[in-house]
XYZ file of C-alpha atoms in Angstrom:
632
model
C -49.288 134.322 92.837
C -51.922 136.978 93.583
C -54.286 134.292 94.884
C -51.675 133.010 97.321
C -50.831 136.514 98.525
C -54.511 137.333 99.014
C -55.241 134.210 101.000
C -52.352 134.975 103.351
C -53.754 138.402 104.291
C -54.662 138.738 107.996
C -58.317 138.269 108.912
C -58.497 141.666 110.587
C -58.357 143.400 107.216
C -61.676 141.876 106.176
C -63.364 141.379 109.533
C -65.583 144.411 108.914
C -66.808 144.639 105.367
C -67.623 148.201 104.290
C -67.213 148.814 100.578
C -68.931 145.578 99.649
C -71.526 145.360 102.421
C -71.797 143.497 105.728
C -70.821 139.860 106.116
C -74.458 138.940 106.832
C -77.839 140.518 106.091
C -80.275 141.601 108.755
C -81.575 138.575 110.609
C -85.061 137.263 109.810
C -85.669 134.508 112.396
C -87.847 131.535 111.597
C -88.842 128.896 114.140
C -87.678 125.366 113.377
C -89.002 123.031 116.088
C -87.547 119.576 116.608
C -89.655 116.782 115.132
C -90.513 113.447 116.685
C -88.849 110.430 115.102
C -90.561 108.004 117.453
C -93.362 105.553 116.803
C -95.995 107.128 119.084
C -97.310 110.418 117.780
C -100.638 111.436 116.265
C -100.265 112.959 112.817
C -103.930 113.496 112.056
C -103.307 117.208 112.553
C -101.280 117.374 109.352
C -103.391 117.882 106.258
C -102.000 118.059 102.720
C -101.237 121.646 101.722
C -103.359 123.370 99.067
C -103.009 122.144 95.486
C -100.920 119.154 96.533
C -99.794 117.295 93.436
C -101.344 113.914 92.706
C -99.784 111.433 90.289
C -101.914 108.565 88.959
C -100.669 105.006 88.576
C -97.920 105.182 91.189
C -99.202 102.181 93.117
C -99.202 99.975 90.007
C -95.682 101.123 89.078
C -94.346 100.288 92.517
C -96.170 96.966 92.577
C -94.519 96.020 89.270
C -91.042 96.653 90.694
C -91.546 95.056 94.103
C -93.482 91.958 92.955
C -91.313 91.497 89.858
C -88.105 91.617 91.885
C -89.457 89.201 94.470
C -90.784 86.658 91.950
C -87.559 86.507 89.953
C -85.619 86.214 93.202
C -87.789 83.310 94.338
C -87.406 81.537 90.965
C -83.614 81.821 91.190
C -83.626 80.688 94.820
C -85.697 77.603 94.021
C -83.211 76.650 91.337
C -80.394 77.050 93.852
C -82.274 74.890 96.358
C -83.048 72.073 93.910
C -79.747 70.211 94.450
C -80.155 70.588 98.222
C -82.995 68.065 98.207
C -80.548 65.252 97.403
C -79.399 65.000 101.028
C -82.217 66.919 102.734
C -82.539 70.654 103.319
C -80.755 71.789 106.458
C -80.173 75.070 108.225
C -77.049 75.773 106.173
C -79.035 75.347 102.953
C -81.801 77.666 104.146
C -79.349 80.410 105.158
C -77.547 80.198 101.826
C -80.828 80.279 99.906
C -82.116 83.341 101.774
C -78.843 85.155 101.114
C -79.184 84.319 97.439
C -82.818 85.496 97.411
C -81.984 88.897 98.896
C -79.051 89.505 96.554
C -80.883 88.308 93.450
C -83.943 90.415 94.246
C -81.703 93.464 94.674
C -80.069 93.176 91.250
C -83.477 92.393 89.706
C -84.880 95.637 91.106
C -82.063 97.584 89.439
C -82.750 95.887 86.113
C -86.508 96.500 86.239
C -85.924 100.120 87.261
C -83.701 100.690 84.203
C -86.173 98.865 81.947
C -89.011 101.086 83.138
C -86.822 104.143 82.674
C -86.081 103.161 79.080
C -89.765 103.117 78.181
C -90.286 106.401 80.045
C -87.547 107.979 77.928
C -89.107 106.583 74.766
C -92.290 108.372 75.832
C -90.482 111.734 75.746
C -88.851 111.755 79.123
C -89.866 111.857 82.788
C -93.332 113.165 83.589
C -92.083 116.307 85.310
C -90.113 117.552 82.295
C -93.162 119.644 81.361
C -92.312 121.865 84.330
C -89.346 123.296 82.462
C -90.699 124.226 79.067
C -89.678 127.892 79.351
C -87.304 130.017 81.347
C -88.698 132.851 83.437
C -87.541 134.664 86.545
C -89.316 133.937 89.823
C -91.071 136.675 91.786
C -89.817 135.739 95.252
C -86.335 135.620 96.675
C -84.238 132.476 96.916
C -81.136 131.848 99.019
C -78.328 129.735 97.589
C -76.619 127.927 100.473
C -73.128 126.458 100.158
C -71.972 124.743 103.371
C -68.187 124.219 103.435
C -65.796 122.394 105.745
C -62.041 123.014 105.350
C -62.290 123.132 101.564
C -59.842 124.477 99.001
C -60.787 128.136 99.171
C -59.952 129.096 95.594
C -62.069 126.271 94.175
C -65.075 127.051 96.391
C -65.112 130.770 95.655
C -64.321 130.115 91.995
C -67.550 128.134 91.770
C -69.392 130.908 93.602
C -68.027 133.467 91.161
C -69.180 131.322 88.253
C -72.680 130.958 89.692
C -72.898 134.678 90.434
C -72.050 135.555 86.840
C -74.563 133.021 85.525
C -77.336 134.418 87.749
C -76.576 137.960 86.598
C -76.606 136.860 82.950
C -80.349 136.134 83.217
C -81.065 139.273 85.243
C -81.618 137.469 88.541
C -79.064 139.297 90.723
C -81.792 140.866 92.889
C -83.671 137.575 93.354
C -80.864 135.291 94.532
C -78.475 135.720 97.476
C -75.537 133.388 98.005
C -74.560 132.299 101.520
C -71.250 130.628 102.302
C -71.937 128.681 105.504
C -68.557 127.693 106.888
C -67.916 124.983 109.450
C -64.177 125.216 108.829
C -61.467 125.404 111.462
C -60.698 128.825 112.911
C -57.373 128.982 111.053
C -59.257 128.695 107.731
C -61.278 131.858 108.371
C -58.611 134.333 107.164
C -58.381 132.554 103.823
C -62.128 132.342 103.422
C -62.695 135.993 104.311
C -59.950 137.113 101.969
C -61.468 135.133 99.121
C -64.919 136.490 100.011
C -63.612 140.042 99.788
C -62.095 139.480 96.367
C -65.018 137.641 94.841
C -67.370 140.359 96.122
C -65.357 142.888 94.115
C -66.574 141.327 90.880
C -69.865 139.739 91.928
C -73.153 141.284 90.782
C -74.973 139.004 93.270
C -74.914 139.583 97.022
C -72.638 137.054 98.741
C -72.718 136.538 102.498
C -70.476 134.567 104.819
C -70.843 133.022 108.265
C -68.493 130.674 110.123
C -69.867 128.722 113.084
C -67.552 128.487 116.038
C -69.298 125.297 117.187
C -69.948 122.729 114.488
C -73.073 121.217 116.014
C -74.809 118.441 114.032
C -72.546 118.885 111.003
C -74.244 119.925 107.744
C -77.897 119.633 108.930
C -76.992 121.742 111.966
C -75.353 124.273 109.654
C -78.481 124.545 107.491
C -80.788 124.651 110.531
C -78.756 127.516 112.012
C -79.270 129.506 108.794
C -83.014 128.747 108.734
C -83.484 129.895 112.321
C -81.535 133.124 111.733
C -82.412 134.173 108.173
C -85.077 131.807 106.814
C -88.080 134.137 107.094
C -86.619 136.441 104.429
C -86.655 133.816 101.660
C -89.295 131.718 99.954
C -86.891 128.963 98.892
C -83.355 127.801 99.491
C -81.149 126.000 96.995
C -78.901 123.664 98.972
C -75.496 122.830 97.503
C -72.403 120.903 98.511
C -68.941 122.415 98.449
C -68.286 120.709 95.092
C -71.680 121.628 93.575
C -72.229 124.007 90.714
C -75.593 125.241 89.441
C -76.278 127.651 86.602
C -78.479 130.714 86.839
C -81.047 129.304 84.385
C -81.277 126.091 86.414
C -81.883 128.068 89.610
C -84.546 130.176 87.933
C -86.300 127.104 86.527
C -86.429 125.502 89.968
C -87.606 128.644 91.757
C -90.310 129.261 89.146
C -91.508 125.659 89.398
C -91.833 126.034 93.173
C -93.880 129.224 92.784
C -96.252 127.618 90.315
C -96.797 124.559 92.536
C -97.383 125.626 96.132
C -97.905 122.026 97.293
C -94.310 121.054 96.454
C -91.872 121.130 99.352
C -88.692 119.995 97.604
C -87.376 119.372 94.101
C -84.244 117.241 93.861
C -82.263 117.556 90.629
C -80.068 114.824 89.198
C -76.645 116.473 88.916
C -74.139 115.534 86.257
C -70.548 114.783 87.229
C -68.033 117.368 86.019
C -64.395 118.388 86.352
C -63.135 114.795 86.404
C -59.352 114.723 86.118
C -58.104 111.353 87.338
C -59.001 108.258 85.360
C -61.135 107.036 88.282
C -63.247 110.194 88.288
C -63.391 110.359 84.490
C -64.540 106.748 84.303
C -67.378 107.439 86.743
C -68.251 110.672 84.971
C -68.638 108.741 81.737
C -70.669 106.003 83.432
C -73.020 108.521 85.033
C -73.526 110.301 81.715
C -74.000 107.171 79.608
C -75.933 104.923 81.983
C -77.641 107.559 84.114
C -80.589 108.661 81.922
C -82.436 105.320 81.960
C -81.796 104.646 85.655
C -82.786 108.200 86.615
C -85.950 108.111 84.526
C -86.935 104.849 86.183
C -86.302 106.302 89.631
C -88.469 109.323 88.883
C -91.165 107.073 87.362
C -91.852 105.117 90.539
C -90.860 107.612 93.256
C -93.396 110.225 92.091
C -94.464 112.563 94.889
C -92.414 110.590 97.428
C -89.001 111.166 95.895
C -85.897 111.199 98.012
C -83.435 114.003 98.844
C -79.674 113.741 98.337
C -78.811 116.785 100.430
C -77.477 118.950 97.595
C -78.388 120.383 94.188
C -81.999 120.714 95.300
C -84.457 123.512 96.011
C -86.477 123.459 99.234
C -89.425 125.575 100.387
C -88.009 127.274 103.477
C -91.147 127.407 105.640
C -92.068 123.812 104.809
C -88.551 122.755 105.786
C -88.639 124.771 109.008
C -92.035 123.348 110.009
C -91.154 119.752 109.130
C -87.430 119.021 109.319
C -86.012 119.980 112.701
C -83.928 116.888 113.457
C -83.564 115.724 117.061
C -80.476 114.048 118.472
C -81.069 110.297 118.545
C -80.749 108.543 121.874
C -77.630 106.521 122.569
C -74.036 106.909 121.411
C -72.738 106.937 117.859
C -72.702 105.256 115.425
C -76.436 104.406 115.766
C -77.258 107.271 118.101
C -76.285 110.925 118.133
C -77.002 113.367 115.332
C -78.684 112.053 112.178
C -75.807 111.611 109.758
C -77.596 110.881 106.463
C -80.142 113.601 107.144
C -81.380 114.153 103.592
C -83.550 111.048 103.164
C -85.046 111.613 106.620
C -85.854 115.235 105.765
C -87.620 114.115 102.571
C -89.704 111.664 104.618
C -90.545 114.387 107.164
C -91.665 116.794 104.437
C -93.914 114.114 102.968
C -95.254 113.297 106.431
C -96.427 116.894 106.738
C -98.232 116.688 103.395
C -95.650 118.300 101.108
C -94.883 116.502 97.865
C -91.226 115.783 97.099
C -90.086 115.352 93.500
C -87.001 114.389 91.551
C -86.371 115.906 88.130
C -83.835 115.905 85.335
C -83.037 119.487 84.387
C -82.152 120.320 80.788
C -78.713 121.423 82.048
C -76.980 123.341 84.769
C -76.864 121.062 87.843
C -73.407 119.624 88.486
C -71.209 118.008 91.111
C -67.758 116.444 91.301
C -66.703 112.860 92.012
C -63.971 111.579 94.365
C -60.670 111.342 92.486
C -59.460 107.926 93.715
C -60.635 104.583 95.076
C -59.386 105.610 98.525
C -61.281 108.916 98.517
C -64.434 107.217 97.311
C -64.095 104.688 100.127
C -63.843 107.468 102.740
C -67.024 109.124 101.475
C -68.793 105.790 101.170
C -67.863 104.936 104.764
C -69.638 108.080 105.964
C -72.722 107.295 103.882
C -72.686 103.713 105.140
C -72.933 104.774 108.782
C -75.670 107.271 108.030
C -77.732 104.806 106.017
C -77.439 102.046 108.619
C -78.644 104.562 111.187
C -81.884 104.714 109.205
C -82.810 101.179 110.262
C -83.866 102.470 113.667
C -86.104 105.076 111.988
C -88.159 102.634 109.898
C -90.916 102.550 112.525
C -91.253 106.342 112.740
C -94.914 107.228 112.938
C -96.414 108.952 109.906
C -93.801 108.075 107.279
C -95.142 107.137 103.858
C -94.449 103.490 103.027
C -92.351 104.523 100.038
C -90.158 106.657 102.310
C -89.752 103.630 104.561
C -88.816 101.561 101.505
C -86.251 104.178 100.463
C -84.714 104.189 103.939
C -84.587 100.388 103.879
C -83.090 100.365 100.384
C -80.451 102.879 101.457
C -79.407 100.611 104.310
C -79.653 97.401 102.289
C -77.461 98.900 99.563
C -74.617 98.510 102.056
C -75.866 95.317 103.672
C -75.666 93.522 100.316
C -71.859 93.670 100.493
C -71.446 91.612 103.691
C -74.249 89.321 102.503
C -72.427 88.782 99.221
C -69.170 88.083 101.027
C -70.892 85.736 103.455
C -72.462 83.809 100.593
C -69.084 83.513 98.867
C -67.409 82.280 102.033
C -70.169 79.761 102.779
C -70.037 78.534 99.218
C -66.273 78.153 99.394
C -66.524 76.132 102.605
C -69.175 73.903 101.074
C -67.022 73.405 97.966
C -63.960 72.438 99.998
C -65.910 70.023 102.172
C -67.644 68.510 99.162
C -70.707 67.845 101.288
C -73.154 70.135 99.533
C -74.452 68.959 96.147
C -75.188 72.548 95.125
C -71.452 73.158 94.831
C -70.413 69.861 93.323
C -71.903 70.722 89.934
C -72.018 73.926 87.903
C -75.167 76.070 88.214
C -77.993 75.659 85.712
C -77.197 77.408 82.411
C -80.436 79.414 82.492
C -79.583 80.751 85.960
C -76.122 81.839 84.805
C -77.665 83.531 81.765
C -80.315 85.270 83.873
C -77.713 86.491 86.361
C -75.552 87.947 83.588
C -78.603 89.578 82.008
C -79.657 91.215 85.268
C -76.138 92.418 86.074
C -75.354 93.805 82.622
C -78.932 94.567 81.609
C -79.058 98.140 82.981
C -75.989 99.035 80.908
C -77.366 97.357 77.796
C -80.659 99.193 78.277
C -78.788 102.484 78.656
C -76.902 101.800 75.423
C -80.190 101.093 73.650
C -81.336 104.549 74.689
C -78.122 106.027 73.287
C -79.060 104.617 69.879
C -82.143 106.845 70.109
C -80.542 109.942 71.670
C -78.198 110.922 68.863
C -76.989 114.143 70.495
C -75.905 112.362 73.666
C -74.341 109.525 71.663
C -72.261 111.933 69.605
C -71.176 113.877 72.679
C -69.847 110.586 74.124
C -67.649 110.052 71.086
C -70.033 108.498 68.599
C -70.969 104.874 68.062
C -67.516 103.330 67.574
C -65.768 105.231 70.357
C -68.692 104.567 72.647
C -68.565 100.833 71.933
C -64.810 100.758 72.593
C -65.271 102.658 75.851
C -67.987 100.304 77.068
C -65.782 97.321 76.190
C -63.196 98.754 78.619
C -65.661 100.043 81.213
C -67.486 96.764 81.835
C -64.348 94.819 82.853
C -63.317 97.791 84.993
C -66.676 97.648 86.763
C -66.196 93.928 87.331
C -62.818 94.638 88.921
C -64.245 97.420 91.074
C -67.295 95.577 92.410
C -65.344 93.193 94.725
C -63.248 96.112 96.002
C -66.415 97.941 96.978
C -67.744 94.750 98.576
C -64.729 94.482 100.895
C -64.664 98.222 101.656
C -68.334 98.278 102.632
C -68.104 95.051 104.620
C -65.207 96.400 106.659
C -67.069 99.685 107.149
C -70.077 97.821 108.543
C -67.860 95.770 110.850
C -66.262 98.992 112.130
C -69.694 100.493 112.731
C -70.906 97.395 114.584
C -67.777 97.643 116.750
C -68.900 101.112 117.768
C -66.362 103.112 115.768
C -68.071 106.285 114.432
C -66.888 107.800 111.203
C -66.044 111.246 112.591
C -65.940 114.265 110.302
C -62.957 114.697 108.025
C -62.544 117.073 105.067
C -63.109 115.481 101.681
C -60.174 115.530 99.289
C -61.231 116.883 95.898
C -57.949 116.612 93.938
C -55.333 113.899 93.654
C -52.878 112.543 91.112
C -51.358 109.116 91.377
C -50.613 106.542 94.044
C -47.368 104.606 94.418
C -47.559 100.811 94.426
C -46.453 100.586 98.058
C -49.386 102.737 99.207
C -51.764 100.784 96.969
C -50.590 97.485 98.476
C -51.083 98.823 101.999
C -54.522 100.154 101.090
C -55.622 96.867 99.506
C -53.765 94.296 101.627
C -56.984 92.837 103.003
C -58.551 92.710 99.550
C -55.605 90.716 98.205
C -55.708 88.288 101.130
C -59.434 87.606 100.705
C -58.985 87.167 96.959
C -56.241 84.607 97.516
C -58.465 82.637 99.898
C -61.345 82.658 97.401
C -59.050 81.166 94.733
C -58.340 78.050 96.810
C -61.342 76.046 95.462
C -60.292 76.857 91.905
C -56.709 75.644 92.366
C -57.706 72.365 94.031
C -60.456 71.660 91.501
C -63.432 71.991 93.860
C -66.853 72.510 92.299
C -68.650 75.830 92.276
C -65.488 77.877 91.687
C -67.132 79.661 88.752
C -68.966 81.928 91.209
C -65.839 83.032 93.050
C -63.145 83.338 90.367
C -64.228 86.744 88.931
C -64.501 88.155 92.450
C -61.138 86.723 93.486
C -59.396 88.142 90.409
C -60.804 91.601 91.119
C -59.533 91.476 94.701
C -56.059 90.181 93.813
C -55.667 92.941 91.218
C -57.116 95.644 93.480
C -53.774 97.412 94.244
C -53.139 97.875 90.538
C -56.707 99.047 89.941
C -56.377 101.617 92.729
C -52.948 102.772 91.552
C -53.676 103.115 87.845
C -57.112 104.718 88.135
C -55.778 107.445 90.461
C -53.603 108.989 87.734
C -54.496 112.065 85.718
C -52.222 111.219 82.794
C -54.079 107.969 82.129
C -57.371 109.839 82.063
C -55.823 112.360 79.671
C -54.509 109.545 77.469
C -57.965 108.011 77.111
C -59.426 111.457 76.415
C -56.843 111.977 73.683
C -58.003 108.757 72.040
C -61.634 109.865 72.224
C -62.461 107.264 74.875
C -64.379 107.887 78.103
C -65.692 111.067 76.534
C -67.998 113.057 78.765
C -70.881 115.438 78.203
C -71.438 118.468 80.411
C -74.602 119.923 78.974
C -75.239 122.255 76.045
C -74.028 125.394 77.838
C -71.104 124.068 79.869
C -67.726 122.578 79.077
C -65.550 120.814 81.600
C -62.911 123.530 81.309
C -65.471 126.238 82.101
C -67.070 124.676 85.142
C -65.240 126.718 87.728
C -61.826 127.644 86.279
C -63.610 130.597 84.659
C -64.632 131.726 88.123
C -61.103 131.224 89.381
C -59.786 133.290 86.484
C -62.205 136.092 87.382
C -60.942 135.946 90.956
C -57.347 136.188 89.786
C -58.276 139.280 87.764
C -59.819 140.838 90.868
C -56.672 140.094 92.865
C -54.542 141.775 90.186
C -56.771 144.849 90.191
C -56.643 145.111 93.964
C -52.874 144.688 93.957
C -52.609 147.530 91.448
C -54.631 149.934 93.578
C -58.119 150.833 94.866
C -60.977 149.300 92.947
C -64.631 150.120 92.634
C -67.360 147.554 92.354
C -68.681 147.185 88.802
């Protein structure tokens, strides 16, 4: 009740902050020139900064992944092409084989990455874990930036309150300042200022607020505006999303690591998923916790000093960012022109181009984010990422990029291109089966190829489970051996049902983009509970139609149907998958049975992620309603 009353207060009451300080600190401008993303610029002027980190063996690691993926893909493709020789290899056969090669190489890369990560974990974790052997406070100031866009105000400032208390608990209140960088609509400003006032009443850390009246360039424009106005006052900035949460110890570890390694420009953490309520979010929270360690260790193993940036839950050296990452507006209209949408990977490449090393690390605890609550919400977010990643294709020739950064940009785009390629291969295979003219679809695939495909698809999960037999603490936190086995037995079929849904969603997103329909900028829904069957059928009508078409070869007895039946079943059942996974009560039911258990780190429980901050805010509202308050 007090929260609602507070958020309805007029903006004029808080427009001039007095008792709790000004809305913004004194400006400390820092130049942030626009960078060239063209192919014709001389970068000999950029020398690596002092004490730049060097990691040995990176070339051999990357060669193992790239060559291994390609060779297994070629072996599978040759097996697919063997029946083609019966009637001569034509253009249709070549197209189908190349599609198969690209898809098979992609899943092989994921398997080899997880396999490498497993052996890294057996060797006592990723190489950069030695950076975080002890907790100490940094000597220089760090800004914590939380860009927001029409978010639920109580949740955002509840997280801020939680982070403020955690920073103060380690004595870092004079070393970290929190900035709320709003791009919200004008009518959201009264709510945000009211919440700012009340959280400042109880916050030991300075919290500042700025709302842009013109939302130029979205989030990267928001961050760039802060850098140009206040960046010179801070050594580092910790960049968050509106649903991010980071503990005080995690912030101190990152800031200290940056001080000790002046050649590092950015450290990206691997956040854990928290606060999952719907079954969809809880399922993905479990999957990230159970399967993530091996995949993440593999990613860190081969990315080395050319790691990528995910745009949140990372610390960045402010001057390096200002000197390197001013993003220009791309020529031409959206979706391929305009402002850089998926800015983070480009910024990582720009930092590396200027000689700064970029790293990815797994923190002991304290770096968290949330996950979309439903299939529909995940699709909306994925559509935005799809456009941004496809935009990267035109940046592959940018002069001065490290070849690994180019590979990462290409992989980001191809992660979405695999969906239409997969669908195209299925459709071509179905046509060939119905016509009965292609020998490759008149007989079942070779048993060894089926076995290899299953191994590569399920291998990363099996590898992750092997690691859980070693990591007893993580295994017990996920419910123990029996509960974990039961959960995986449910999760794998769920993943098989979800994969075709994602394929159709991403294919339609790419078709929309190619038709010149930009994604726009819409607020992301963080909470949901349930979806009626009618809405699920409307949402998945295209999925059901495609699934029915793919079942035609099976019903008429055409060969090759084994490849399409699992996909078709997932598409036909997609409305029920979307409807059931969107419910909170189903997630609660599984939790009550000890299934889909989740781990949130040794110092955090899912109920304390930001509700504790919200509770502190409610207490502040009650105190203010009772009369004048003084800041503790």
